[in-house]
mmCIF file of N, CA and C in Angstrom:
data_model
loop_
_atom_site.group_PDB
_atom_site.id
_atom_site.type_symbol
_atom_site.label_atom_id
_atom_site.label_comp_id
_atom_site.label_asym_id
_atom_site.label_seq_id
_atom_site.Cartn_x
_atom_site.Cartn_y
_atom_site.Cartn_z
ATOM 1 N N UNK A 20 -22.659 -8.885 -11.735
ATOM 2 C CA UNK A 20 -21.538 -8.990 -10.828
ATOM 3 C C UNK A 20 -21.914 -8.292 -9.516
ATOM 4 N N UNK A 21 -21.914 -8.695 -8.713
ATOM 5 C CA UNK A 21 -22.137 -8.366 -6.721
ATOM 6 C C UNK A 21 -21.193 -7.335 -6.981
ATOM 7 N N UNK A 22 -21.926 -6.415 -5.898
ATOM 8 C CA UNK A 22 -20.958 -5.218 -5.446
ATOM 9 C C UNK A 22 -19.822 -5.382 -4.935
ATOM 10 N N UNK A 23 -17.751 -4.868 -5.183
ATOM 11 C CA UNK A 23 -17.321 -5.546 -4.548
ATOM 12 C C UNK A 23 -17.290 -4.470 -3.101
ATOM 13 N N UNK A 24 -16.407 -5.529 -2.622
ATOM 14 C CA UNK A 24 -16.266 -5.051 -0.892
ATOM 15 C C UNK A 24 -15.961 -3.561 -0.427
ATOM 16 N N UNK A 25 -15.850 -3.145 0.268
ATOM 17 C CA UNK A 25 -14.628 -1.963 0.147
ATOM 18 C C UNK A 25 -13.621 -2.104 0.974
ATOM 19 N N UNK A 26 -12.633 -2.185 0.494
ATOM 20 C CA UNK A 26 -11.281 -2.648 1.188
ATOM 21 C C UNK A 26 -10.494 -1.325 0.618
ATOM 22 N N UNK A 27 -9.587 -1.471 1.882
ATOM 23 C CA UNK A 27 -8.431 0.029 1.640
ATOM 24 C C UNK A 27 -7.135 -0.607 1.965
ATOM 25 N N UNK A 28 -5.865 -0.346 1.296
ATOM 26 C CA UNK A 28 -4.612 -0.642 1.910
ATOM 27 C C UNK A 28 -4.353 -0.120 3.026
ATOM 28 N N UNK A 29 -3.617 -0.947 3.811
ATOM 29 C CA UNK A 29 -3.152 -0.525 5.144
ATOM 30 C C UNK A 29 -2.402 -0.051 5.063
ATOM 31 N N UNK A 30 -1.007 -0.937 4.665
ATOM 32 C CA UNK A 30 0.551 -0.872 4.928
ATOM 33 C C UNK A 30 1.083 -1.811 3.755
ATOM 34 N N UNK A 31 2.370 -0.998 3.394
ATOM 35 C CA UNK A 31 3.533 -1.988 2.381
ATOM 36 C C UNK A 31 4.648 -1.409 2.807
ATOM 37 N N UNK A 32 5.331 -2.707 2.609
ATOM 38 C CA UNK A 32 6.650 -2.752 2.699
ATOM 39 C C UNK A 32 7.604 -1.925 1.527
ATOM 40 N N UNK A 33 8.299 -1.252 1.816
ATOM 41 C CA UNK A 33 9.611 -0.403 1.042
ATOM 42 C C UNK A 33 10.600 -0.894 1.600
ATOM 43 N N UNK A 34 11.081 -1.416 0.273
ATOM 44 C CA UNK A 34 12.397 -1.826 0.459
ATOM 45 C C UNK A 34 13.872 -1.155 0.311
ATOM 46 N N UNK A 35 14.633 -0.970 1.095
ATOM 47 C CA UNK A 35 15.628 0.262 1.225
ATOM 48 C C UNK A 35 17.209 -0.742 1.643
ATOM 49 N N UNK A 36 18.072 0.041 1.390
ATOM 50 C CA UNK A 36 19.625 -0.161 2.235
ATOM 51 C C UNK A 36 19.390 -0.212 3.542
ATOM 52 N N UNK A 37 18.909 1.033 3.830
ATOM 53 C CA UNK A 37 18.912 1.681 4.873
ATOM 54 C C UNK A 37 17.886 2.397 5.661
ATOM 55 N N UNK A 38 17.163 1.525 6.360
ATOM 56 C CA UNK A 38 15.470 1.947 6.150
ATOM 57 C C UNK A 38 15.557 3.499 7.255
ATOM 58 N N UNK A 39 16.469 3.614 7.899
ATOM 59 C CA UNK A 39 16.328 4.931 8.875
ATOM 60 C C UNK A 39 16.260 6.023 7.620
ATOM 61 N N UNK A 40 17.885 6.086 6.948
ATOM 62 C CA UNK A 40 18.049 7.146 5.860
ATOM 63 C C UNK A 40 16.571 7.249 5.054
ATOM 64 N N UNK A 41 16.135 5.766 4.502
ATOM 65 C CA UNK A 41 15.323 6.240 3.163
ATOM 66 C C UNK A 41 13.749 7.111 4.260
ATOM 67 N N UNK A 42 13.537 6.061 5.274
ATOM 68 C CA UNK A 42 12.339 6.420 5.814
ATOM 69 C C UNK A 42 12.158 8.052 6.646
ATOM 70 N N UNK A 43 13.522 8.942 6.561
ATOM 71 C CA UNK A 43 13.416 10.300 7.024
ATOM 72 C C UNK A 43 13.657 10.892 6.170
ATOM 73 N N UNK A 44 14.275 10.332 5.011
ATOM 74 C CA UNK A 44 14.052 11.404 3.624
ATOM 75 C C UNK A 44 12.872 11.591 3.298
ATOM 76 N N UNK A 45 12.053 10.587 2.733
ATOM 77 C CA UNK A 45 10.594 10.806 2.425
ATOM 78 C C UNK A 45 9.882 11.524 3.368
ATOM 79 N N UNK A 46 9.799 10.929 5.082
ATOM 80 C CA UNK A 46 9.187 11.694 5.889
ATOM 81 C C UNK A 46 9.469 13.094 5.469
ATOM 82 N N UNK A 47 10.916 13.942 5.604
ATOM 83 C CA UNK A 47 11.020 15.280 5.331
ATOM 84 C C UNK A 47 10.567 15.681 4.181
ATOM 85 N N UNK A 48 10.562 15.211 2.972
ATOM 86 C CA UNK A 48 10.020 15.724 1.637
ATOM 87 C C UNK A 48 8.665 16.368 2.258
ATOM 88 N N UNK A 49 7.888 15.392 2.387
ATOM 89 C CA UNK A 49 6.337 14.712 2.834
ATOM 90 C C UNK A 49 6.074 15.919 3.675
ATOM 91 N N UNK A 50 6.516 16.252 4.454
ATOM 92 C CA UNK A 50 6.505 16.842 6.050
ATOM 93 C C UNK A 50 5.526 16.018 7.036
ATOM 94 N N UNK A 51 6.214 14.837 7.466
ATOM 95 C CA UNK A 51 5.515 13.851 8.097
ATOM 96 C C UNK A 51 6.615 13.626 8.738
ATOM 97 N N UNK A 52 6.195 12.863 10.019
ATOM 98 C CA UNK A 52 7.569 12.072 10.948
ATOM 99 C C UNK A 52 7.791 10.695 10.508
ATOM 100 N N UNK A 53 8.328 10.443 11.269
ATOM 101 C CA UNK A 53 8.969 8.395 11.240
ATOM 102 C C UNK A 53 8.848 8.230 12.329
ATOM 103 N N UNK A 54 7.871 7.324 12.468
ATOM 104 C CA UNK A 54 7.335 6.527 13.366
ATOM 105 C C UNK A 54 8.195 5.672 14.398
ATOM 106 N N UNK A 55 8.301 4.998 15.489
ATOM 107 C CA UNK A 55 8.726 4.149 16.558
ATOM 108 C C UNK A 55 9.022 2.863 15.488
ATOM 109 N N UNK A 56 10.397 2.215 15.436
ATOM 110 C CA UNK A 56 9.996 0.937 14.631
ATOM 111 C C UNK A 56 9.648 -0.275 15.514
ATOM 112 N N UNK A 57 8.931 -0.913 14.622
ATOM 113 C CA UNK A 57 7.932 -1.945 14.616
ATOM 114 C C UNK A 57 8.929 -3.066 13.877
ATOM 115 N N UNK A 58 9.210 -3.880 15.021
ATOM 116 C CA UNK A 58 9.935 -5.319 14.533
ATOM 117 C C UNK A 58 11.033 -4.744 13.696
ATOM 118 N N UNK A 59 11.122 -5.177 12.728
ATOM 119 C CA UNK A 59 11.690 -5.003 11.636
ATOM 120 C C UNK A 59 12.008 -3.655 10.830
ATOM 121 N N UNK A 60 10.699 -3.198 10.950
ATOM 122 C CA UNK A 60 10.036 -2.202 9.898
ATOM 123 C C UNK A 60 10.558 -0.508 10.660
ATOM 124 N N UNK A 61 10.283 0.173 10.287
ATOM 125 C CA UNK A 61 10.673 1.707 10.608
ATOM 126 C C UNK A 61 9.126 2.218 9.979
ATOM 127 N N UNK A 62 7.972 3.001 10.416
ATOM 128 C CA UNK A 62 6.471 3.145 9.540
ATOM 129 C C UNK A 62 6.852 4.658 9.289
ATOM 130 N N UNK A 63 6.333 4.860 8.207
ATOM 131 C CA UNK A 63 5.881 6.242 7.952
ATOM 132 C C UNK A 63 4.492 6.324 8.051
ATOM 133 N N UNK A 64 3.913 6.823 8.509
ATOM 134 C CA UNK A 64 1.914 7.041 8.532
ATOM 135 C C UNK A 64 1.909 8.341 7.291
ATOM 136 N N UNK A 65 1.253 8.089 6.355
ATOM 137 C CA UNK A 65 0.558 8.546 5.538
ATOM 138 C C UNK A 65 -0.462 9.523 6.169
ATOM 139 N N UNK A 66 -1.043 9.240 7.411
ATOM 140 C CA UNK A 66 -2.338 9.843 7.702
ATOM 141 C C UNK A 66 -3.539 9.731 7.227
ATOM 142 N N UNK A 67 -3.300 8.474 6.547
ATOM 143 C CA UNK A 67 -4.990 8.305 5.742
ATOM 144 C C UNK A 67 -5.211 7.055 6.048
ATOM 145 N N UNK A 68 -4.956 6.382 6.961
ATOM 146 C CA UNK A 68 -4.864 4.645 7.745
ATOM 147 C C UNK A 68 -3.776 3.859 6.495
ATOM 148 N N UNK A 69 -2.751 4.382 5.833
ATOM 149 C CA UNK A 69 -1.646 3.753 5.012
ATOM 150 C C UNK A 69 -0.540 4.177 5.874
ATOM 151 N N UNK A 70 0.524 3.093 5.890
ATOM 152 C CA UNK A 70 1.443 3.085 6.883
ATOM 153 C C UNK A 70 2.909 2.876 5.247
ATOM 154 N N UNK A 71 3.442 3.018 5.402
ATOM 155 C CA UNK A 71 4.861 2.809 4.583
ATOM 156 C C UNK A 71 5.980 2.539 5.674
ATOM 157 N N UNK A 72 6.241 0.518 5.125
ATOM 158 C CA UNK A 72 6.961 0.396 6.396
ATOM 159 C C UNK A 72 8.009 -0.324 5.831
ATOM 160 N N UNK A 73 9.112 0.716 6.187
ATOM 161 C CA UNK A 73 10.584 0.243 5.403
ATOM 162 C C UNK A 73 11.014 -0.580 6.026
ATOM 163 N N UNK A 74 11.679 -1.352 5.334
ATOM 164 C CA UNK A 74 12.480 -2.374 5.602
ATOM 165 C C UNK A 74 13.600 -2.677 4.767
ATOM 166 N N UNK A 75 14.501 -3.302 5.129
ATOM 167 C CA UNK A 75 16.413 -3.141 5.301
ATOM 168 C C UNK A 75 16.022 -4.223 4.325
ATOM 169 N N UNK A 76 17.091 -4.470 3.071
ATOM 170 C CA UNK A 76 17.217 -5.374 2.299
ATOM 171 C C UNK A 76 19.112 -5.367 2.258
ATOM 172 N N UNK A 77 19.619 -6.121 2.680
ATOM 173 C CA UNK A 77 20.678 -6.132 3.147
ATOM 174 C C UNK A 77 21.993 -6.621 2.476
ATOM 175 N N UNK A 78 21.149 -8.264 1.890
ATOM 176 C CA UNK A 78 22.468 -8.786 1.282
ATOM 177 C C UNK A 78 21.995 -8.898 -0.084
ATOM 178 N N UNK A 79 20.481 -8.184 -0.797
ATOM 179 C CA UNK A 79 20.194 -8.245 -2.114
ATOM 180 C C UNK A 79 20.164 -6.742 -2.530
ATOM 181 N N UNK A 80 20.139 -6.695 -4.024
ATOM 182 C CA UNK A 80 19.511 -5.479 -4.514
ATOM 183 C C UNK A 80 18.354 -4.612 -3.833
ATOM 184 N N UNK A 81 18.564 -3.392 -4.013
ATOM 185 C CA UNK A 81 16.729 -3.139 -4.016
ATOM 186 C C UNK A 81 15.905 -2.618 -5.022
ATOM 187 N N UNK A 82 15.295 -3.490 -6.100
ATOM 188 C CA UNK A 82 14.195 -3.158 -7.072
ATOM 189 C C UNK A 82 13.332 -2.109 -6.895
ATOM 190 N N UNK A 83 13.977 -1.156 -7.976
ATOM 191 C CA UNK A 83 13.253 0.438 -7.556
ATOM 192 C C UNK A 83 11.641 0.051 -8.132
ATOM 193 N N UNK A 84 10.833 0.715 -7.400
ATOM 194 C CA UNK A 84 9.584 0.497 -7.311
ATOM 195 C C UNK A 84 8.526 2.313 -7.663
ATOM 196 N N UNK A 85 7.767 2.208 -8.027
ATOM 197 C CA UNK A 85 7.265 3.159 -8.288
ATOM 198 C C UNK A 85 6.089 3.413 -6.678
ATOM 199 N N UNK A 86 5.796 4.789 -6.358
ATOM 200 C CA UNK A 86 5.117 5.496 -5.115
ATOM 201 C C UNK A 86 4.726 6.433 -5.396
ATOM 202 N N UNK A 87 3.253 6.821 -5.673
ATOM 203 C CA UNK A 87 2.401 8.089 -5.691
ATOM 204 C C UNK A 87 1.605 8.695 -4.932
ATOM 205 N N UNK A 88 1.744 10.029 -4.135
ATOM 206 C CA UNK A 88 1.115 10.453 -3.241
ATOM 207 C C UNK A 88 0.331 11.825 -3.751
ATOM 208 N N UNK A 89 -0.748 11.243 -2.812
ATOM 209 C CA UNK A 89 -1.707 12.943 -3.589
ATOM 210 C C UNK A 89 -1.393 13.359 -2.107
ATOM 211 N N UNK A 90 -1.272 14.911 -2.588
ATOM 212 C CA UNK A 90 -0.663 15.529 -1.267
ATOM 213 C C UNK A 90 -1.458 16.837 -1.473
ATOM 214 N N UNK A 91 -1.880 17.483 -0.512
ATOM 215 C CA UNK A 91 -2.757 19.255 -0.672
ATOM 216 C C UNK A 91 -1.922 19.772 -1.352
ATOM 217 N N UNK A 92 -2.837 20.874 -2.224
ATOM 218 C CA UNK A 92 -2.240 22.038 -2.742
ATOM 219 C C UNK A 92 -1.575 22.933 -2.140
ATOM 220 N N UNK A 93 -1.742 23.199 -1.252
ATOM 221 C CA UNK A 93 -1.357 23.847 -0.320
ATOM 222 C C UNK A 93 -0.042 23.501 0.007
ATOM 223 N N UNK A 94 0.186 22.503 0.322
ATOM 224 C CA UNK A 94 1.670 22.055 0.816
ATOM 225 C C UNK A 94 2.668 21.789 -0.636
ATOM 226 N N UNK A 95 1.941 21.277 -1.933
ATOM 227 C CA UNK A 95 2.788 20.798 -3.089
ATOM 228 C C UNK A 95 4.047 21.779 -2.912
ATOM 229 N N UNK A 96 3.823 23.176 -3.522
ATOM 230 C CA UNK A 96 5.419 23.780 -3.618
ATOM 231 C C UNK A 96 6.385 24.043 -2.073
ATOM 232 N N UNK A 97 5.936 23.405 -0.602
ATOM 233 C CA UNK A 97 6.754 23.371 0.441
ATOM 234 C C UNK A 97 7.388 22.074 -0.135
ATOM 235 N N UNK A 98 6.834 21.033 -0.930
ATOM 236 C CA UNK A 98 7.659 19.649 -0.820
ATOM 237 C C UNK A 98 8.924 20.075 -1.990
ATOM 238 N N UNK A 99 8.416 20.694 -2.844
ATOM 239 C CA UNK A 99 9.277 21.344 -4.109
ATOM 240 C C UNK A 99 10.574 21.544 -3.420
ATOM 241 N N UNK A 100 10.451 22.441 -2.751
ATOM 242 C CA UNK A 100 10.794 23.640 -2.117
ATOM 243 C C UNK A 100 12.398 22.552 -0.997
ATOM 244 N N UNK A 101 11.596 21.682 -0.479
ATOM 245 C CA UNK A 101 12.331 20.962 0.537
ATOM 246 C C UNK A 101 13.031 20.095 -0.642
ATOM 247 N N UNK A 102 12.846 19.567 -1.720
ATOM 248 C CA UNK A 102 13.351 18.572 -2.807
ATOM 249 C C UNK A 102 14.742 19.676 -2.732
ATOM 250 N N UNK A 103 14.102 20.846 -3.170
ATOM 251 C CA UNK A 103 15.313 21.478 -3.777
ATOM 252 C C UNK A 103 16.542 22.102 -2.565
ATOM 253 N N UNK A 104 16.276 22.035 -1.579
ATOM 254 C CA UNK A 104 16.662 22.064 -0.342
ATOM 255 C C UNK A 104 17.564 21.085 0.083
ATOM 256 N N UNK A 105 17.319 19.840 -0.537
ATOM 257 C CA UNK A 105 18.056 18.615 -0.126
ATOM 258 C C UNK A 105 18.805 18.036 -1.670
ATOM 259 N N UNK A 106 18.488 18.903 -2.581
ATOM 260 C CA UNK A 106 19.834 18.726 -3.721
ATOM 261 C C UNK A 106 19.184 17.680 -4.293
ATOM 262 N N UNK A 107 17.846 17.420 -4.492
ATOM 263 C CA UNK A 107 17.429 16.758 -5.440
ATOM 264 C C UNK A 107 16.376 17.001 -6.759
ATOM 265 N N UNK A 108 16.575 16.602 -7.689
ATOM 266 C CA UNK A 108 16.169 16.601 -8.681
ATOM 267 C C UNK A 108 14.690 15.984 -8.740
ATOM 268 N N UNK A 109 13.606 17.200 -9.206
ATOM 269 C CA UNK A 109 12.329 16.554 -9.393
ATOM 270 C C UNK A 109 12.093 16.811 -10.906
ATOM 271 N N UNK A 110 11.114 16.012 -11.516
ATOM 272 C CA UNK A 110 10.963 16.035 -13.205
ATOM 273 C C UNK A 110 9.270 16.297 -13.006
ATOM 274 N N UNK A 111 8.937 16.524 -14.151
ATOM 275 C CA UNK A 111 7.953 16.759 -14.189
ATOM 276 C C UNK A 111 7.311 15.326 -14.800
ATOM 277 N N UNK A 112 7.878 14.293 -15.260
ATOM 278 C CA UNK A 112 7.451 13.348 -15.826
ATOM 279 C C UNK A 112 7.922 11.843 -15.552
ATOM 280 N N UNK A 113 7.557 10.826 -15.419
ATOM 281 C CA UNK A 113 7.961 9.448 -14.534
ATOM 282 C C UNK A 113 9.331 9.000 -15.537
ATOM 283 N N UNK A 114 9.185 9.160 -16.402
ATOM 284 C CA UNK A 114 11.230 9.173 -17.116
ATOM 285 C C UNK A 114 11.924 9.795 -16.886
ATOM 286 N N UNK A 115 11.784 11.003 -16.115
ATOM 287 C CA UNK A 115 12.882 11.401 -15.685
ATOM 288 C C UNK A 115 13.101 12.634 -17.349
ATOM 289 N N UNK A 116 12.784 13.019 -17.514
ATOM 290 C CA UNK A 116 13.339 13.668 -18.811
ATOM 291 C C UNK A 116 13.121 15.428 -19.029
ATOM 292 N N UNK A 117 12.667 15.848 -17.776
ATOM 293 C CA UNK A 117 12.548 17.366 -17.756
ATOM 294 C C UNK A 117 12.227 18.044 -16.572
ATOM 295 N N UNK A 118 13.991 17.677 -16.195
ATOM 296 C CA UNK A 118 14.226 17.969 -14.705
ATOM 297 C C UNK A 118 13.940 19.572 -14.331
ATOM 298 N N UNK A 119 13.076 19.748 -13.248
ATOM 299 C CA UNK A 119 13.546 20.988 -12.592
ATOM 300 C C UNK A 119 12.181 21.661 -12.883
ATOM 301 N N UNK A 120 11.450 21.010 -13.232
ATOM 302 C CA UNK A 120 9.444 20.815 -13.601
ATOM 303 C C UNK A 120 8.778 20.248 -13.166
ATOM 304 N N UNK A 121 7.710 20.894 -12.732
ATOM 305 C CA UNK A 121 6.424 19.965 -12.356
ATOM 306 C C UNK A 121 5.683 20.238 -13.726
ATOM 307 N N UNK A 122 4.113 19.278 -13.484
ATOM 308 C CA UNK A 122 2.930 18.817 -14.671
ATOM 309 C C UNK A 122 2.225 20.110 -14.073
ATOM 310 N N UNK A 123 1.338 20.060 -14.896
ATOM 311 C CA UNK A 123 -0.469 20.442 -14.824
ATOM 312 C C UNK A 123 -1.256 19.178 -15.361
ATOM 313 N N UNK A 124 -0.966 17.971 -14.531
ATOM 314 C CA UNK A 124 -1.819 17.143 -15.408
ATOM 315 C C UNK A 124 -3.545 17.014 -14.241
ATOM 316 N N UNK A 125 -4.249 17.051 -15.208
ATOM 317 C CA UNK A 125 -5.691 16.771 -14.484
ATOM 318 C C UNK A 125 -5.913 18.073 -13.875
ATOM 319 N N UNK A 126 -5.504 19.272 -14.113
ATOM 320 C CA UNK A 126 -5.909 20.182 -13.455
ATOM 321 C C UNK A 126 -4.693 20.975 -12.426
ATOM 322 N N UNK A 127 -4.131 19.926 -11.759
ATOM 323 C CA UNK A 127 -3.142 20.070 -10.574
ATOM 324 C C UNK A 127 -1.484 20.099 -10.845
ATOM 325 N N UNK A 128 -1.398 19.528 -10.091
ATOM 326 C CA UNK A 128 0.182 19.832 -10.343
ATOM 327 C C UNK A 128 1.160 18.766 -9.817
ATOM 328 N N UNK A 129 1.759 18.523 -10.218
ATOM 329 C CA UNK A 129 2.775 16.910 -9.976
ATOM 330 C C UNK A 129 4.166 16.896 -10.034
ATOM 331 N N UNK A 130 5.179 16.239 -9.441
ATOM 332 C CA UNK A 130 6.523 15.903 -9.534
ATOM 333 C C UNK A 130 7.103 14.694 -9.315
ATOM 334 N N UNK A 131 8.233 14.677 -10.486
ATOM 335 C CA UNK A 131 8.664 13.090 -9.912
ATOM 336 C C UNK A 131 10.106 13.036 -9.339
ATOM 337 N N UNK A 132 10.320 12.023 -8.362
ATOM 338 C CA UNK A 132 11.739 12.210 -7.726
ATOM 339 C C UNK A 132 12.286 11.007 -7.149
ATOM 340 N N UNK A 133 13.536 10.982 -7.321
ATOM 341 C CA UNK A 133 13.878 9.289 -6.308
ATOM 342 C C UNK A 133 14.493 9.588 -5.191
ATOM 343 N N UNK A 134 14.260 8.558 -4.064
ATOM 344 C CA UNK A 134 14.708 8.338 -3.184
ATOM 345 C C UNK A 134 15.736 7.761 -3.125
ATOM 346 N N UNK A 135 16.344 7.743 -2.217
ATOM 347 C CA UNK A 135 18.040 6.894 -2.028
ATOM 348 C C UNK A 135 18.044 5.587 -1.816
ATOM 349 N N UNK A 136 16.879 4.801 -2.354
ATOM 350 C CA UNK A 136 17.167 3.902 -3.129
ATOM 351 C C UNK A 136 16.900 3.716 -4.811
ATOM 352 N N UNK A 137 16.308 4.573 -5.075
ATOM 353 C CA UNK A 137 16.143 5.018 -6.305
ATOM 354 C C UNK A 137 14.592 4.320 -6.825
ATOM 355 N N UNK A 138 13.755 4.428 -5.853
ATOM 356 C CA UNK A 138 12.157 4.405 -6.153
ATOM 357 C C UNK A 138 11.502 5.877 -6.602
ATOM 358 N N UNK A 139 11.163 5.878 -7.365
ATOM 359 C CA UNK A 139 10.327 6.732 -7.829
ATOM 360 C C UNK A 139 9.235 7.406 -7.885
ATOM 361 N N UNK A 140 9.429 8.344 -6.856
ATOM 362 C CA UNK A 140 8.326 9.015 -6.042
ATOM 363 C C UNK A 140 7.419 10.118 -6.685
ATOM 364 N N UNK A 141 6.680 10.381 -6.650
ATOM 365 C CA UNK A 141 5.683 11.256 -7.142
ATOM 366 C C UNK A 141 4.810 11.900 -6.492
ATOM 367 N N UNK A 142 4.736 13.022 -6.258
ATOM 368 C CA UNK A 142 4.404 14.300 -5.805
ATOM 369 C C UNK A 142 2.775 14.837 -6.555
ATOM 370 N N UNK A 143 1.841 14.440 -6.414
ATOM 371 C CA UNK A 143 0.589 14.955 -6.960
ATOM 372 C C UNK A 143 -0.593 15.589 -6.539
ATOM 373 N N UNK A 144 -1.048 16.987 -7.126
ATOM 374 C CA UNK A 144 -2.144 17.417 -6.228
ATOM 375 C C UNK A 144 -3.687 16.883 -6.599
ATOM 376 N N UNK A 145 -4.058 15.954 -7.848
ATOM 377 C CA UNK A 145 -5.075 15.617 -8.240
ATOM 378 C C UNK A 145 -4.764 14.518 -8.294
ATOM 379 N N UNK A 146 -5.731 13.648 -8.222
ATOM 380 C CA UNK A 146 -5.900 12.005 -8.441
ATOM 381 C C UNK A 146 -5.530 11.769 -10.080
ATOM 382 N N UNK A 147 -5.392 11.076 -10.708
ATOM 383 C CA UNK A 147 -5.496 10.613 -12.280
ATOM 384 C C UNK A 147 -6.972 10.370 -12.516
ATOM 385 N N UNK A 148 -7.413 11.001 -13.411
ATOM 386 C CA UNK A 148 -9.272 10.775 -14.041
ATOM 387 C C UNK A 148 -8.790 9.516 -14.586
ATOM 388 N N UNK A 149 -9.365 8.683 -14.355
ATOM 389 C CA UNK A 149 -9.936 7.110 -14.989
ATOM 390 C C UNK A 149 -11.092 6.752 -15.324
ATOM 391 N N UNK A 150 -10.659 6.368 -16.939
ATOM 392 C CA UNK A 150 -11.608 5.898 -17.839
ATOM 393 C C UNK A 150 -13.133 4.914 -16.860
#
């Protein structure tokens, strides 16, 4: 099998009510800004050439979606810190089942939390080791 390419994601769409609300909650968790919007979209920059670019879903549902960010050690317990600041609930585990905890998984340290649309965000200081 040929080597494959190397390709990186740019940008995806998040789908929200309310793309101002959802896209400055995350920014503040994060400690990142919200970007100038673009057409449609409202961007969050990641800072790693990934853009998160919300967008308004208006007259449908919005299908909560799962979002994992490896974020420095350094900053993990400021995002804690701001979760708990803004009256939300982080788990230590993607069910939701042992609120008010982070992991030690892989070494590091992790949290899970939803946004106000109820996507399921995750807070991680190590990558996942894969088989």
């Amino acid at each position: 099998m040929p080597a494959a390419p190397h390709i990186e994601l740019n940008h995806t769409a998040v789908y929200a009510r309310d793309r101002r609300r959802s896209a400055e909650f995350l920014a503040r968790i994060l400690g990142l800004e919200v970007g100038a919007p673009f057409g449609p979209f409202l961007p969050v920059d990641l800072g790693n050439g990934v853009t998160l670019d919300y967008y308004e879903l208006r007259d449908e549902p919005v299908q909560s979606q799962h979002y994992a960010f490896l974020v420095p050690e350094e900053g993990f317990d400021a995002m804690v810190a701001r979760l708990e600041e803004a009256g939300v609930t982080y788990y230590a585990d993607p069910r939701h089942t042992e609120p008010g905890r982070v992991n030690n998984l892989f070494g590091g340290k992790g949290a899970y939390f939803e946004d106000p649309d109820g996507h399921n965000m995750e807070i991680m200081t190590r990558p996942y080791a894969r088989p």
